[in-house]
XYZ file of N, CA and C in Angstrom:
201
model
N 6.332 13.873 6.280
C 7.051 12.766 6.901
C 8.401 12.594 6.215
N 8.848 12.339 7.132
C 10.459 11.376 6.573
C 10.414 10.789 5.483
N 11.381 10.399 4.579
C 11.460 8.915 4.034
C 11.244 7.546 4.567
N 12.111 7.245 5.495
C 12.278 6.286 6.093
C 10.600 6.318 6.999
N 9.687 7.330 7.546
C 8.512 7.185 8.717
C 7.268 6.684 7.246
N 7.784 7.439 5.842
C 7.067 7.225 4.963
C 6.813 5.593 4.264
N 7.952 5.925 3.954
C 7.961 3.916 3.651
C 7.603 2.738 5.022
N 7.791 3.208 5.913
C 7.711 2.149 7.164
C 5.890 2.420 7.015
N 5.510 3.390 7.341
C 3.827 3.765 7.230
C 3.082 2.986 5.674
N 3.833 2.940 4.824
C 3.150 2.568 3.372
C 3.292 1.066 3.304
N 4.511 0.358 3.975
C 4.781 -0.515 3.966
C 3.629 -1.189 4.991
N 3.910 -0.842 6.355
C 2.548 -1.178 7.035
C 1.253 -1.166 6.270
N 0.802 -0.329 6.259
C -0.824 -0.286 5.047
C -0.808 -1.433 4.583
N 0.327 -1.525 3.494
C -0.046 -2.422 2.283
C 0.067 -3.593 2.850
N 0.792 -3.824 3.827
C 0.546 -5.484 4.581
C -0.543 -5.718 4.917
N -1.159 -4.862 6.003
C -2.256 -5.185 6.493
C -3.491 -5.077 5.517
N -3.636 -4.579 4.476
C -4.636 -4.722 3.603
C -4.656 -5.823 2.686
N -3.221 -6.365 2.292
C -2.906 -7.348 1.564
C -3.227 -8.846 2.624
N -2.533 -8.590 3.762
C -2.846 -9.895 4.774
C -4.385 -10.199 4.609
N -5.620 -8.900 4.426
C -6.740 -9.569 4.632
C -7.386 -9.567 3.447
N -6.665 -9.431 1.718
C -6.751 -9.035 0.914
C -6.424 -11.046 0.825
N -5.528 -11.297 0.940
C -4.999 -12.980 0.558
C -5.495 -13.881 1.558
N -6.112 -13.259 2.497
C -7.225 -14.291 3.029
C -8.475 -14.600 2.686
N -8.603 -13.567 1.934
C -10.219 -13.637 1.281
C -10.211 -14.497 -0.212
N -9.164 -14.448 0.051
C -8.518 -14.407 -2.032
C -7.494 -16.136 -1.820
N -6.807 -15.403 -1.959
C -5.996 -16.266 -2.400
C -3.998 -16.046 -2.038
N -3.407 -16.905 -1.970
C -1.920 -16.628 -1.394
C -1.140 -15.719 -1.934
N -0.583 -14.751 -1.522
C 0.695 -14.513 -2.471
C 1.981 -14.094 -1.981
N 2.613 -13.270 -2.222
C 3.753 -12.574 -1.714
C 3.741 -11.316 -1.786
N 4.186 -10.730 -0.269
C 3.969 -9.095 -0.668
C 4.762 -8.706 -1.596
N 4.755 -7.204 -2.099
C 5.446 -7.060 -3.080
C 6.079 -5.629 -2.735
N 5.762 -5.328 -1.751
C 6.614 -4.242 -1.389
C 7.532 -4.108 -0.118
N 8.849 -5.112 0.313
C 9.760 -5.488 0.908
C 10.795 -4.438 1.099
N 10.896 -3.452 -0.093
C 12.155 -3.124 0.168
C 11.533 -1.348 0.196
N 12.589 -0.304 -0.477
C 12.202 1.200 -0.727
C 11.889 1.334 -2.434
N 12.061 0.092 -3.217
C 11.736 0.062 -4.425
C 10.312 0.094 -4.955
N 9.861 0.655 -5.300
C 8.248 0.877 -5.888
C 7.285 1.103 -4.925
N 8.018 1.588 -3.561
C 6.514 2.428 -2.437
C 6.424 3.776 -2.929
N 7.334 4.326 -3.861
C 7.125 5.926 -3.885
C 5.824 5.873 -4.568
N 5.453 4.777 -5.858
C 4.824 4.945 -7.076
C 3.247 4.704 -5.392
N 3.535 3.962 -4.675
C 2.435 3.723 -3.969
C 2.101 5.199 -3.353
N 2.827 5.560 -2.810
C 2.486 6.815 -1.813
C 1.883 8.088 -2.651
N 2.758 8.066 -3.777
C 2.222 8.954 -5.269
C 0.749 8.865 -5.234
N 0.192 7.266 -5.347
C -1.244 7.463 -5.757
C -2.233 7.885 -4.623
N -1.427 6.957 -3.283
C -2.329 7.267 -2.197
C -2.390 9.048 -1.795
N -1.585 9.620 -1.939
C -1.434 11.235 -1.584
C -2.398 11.902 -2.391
N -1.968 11.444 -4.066
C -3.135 12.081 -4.768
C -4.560 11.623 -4.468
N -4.996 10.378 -4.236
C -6.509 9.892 -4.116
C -6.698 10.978 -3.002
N -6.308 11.074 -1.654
C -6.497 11.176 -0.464
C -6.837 12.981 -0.875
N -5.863 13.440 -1.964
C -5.739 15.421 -2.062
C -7.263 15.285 -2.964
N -7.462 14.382 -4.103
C -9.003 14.697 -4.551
C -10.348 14.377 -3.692
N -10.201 13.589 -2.744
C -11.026 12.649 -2.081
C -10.974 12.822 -0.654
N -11.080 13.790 -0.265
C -10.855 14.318 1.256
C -11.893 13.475 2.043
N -12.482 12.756 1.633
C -13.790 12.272 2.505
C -13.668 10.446 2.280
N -12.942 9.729 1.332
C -12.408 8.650 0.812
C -11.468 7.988 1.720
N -11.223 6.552 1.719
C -10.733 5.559 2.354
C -9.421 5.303 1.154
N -8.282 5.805 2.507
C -6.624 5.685 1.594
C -6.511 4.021 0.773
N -7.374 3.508 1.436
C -7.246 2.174 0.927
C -7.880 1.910 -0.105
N -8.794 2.515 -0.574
C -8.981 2.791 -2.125
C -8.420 2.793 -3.629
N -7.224 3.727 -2.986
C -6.116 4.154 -3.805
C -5.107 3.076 -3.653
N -5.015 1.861 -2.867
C -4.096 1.168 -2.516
C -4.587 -0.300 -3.187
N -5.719 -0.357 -3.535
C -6.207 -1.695 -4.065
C -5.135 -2.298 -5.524
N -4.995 -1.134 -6.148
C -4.258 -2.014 -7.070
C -2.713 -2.359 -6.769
N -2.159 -2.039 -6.188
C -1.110 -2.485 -5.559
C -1.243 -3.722 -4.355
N -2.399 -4.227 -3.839
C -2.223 -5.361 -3.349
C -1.899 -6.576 -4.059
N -1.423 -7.628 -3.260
C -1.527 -9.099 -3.742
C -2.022 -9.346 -4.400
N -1.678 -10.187 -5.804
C -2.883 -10.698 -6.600
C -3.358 -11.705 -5.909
């Protein structure tokens, strides 16, 4: 993918996991708004996803949600 199809795709994810991540939980603010710190996201999700062929990308995405 692109840059730009990459971050728009990572950016999506992490909303929608965080939206139902701070409903269960508690409020916060997303934290990934801009192109600053999705690479470190996409980094982990690519690697979970290359060891874990059978694993949920959202796995690899938990610590980057909302506190």
């Amino acid at each position: 993918m692109n840059t730009a199809s990459r971050f728009e795709w990572t950016t999506v994810f992490l909303s929608t996991l965080s939206m139902g991540h701070e409903t269960s939980r508690r409020k916060g603010q997303q934290k990934y708004k801009n192109h600053e710190g999705v690479e470190e996201v996409i980094t982990a999700i690519n690697a979970h996803c290359a060891a874990n062929p059978a694993a949920q990308a959202s796995e690899a995405a938990a610590p980057f949600l909302n506190p």
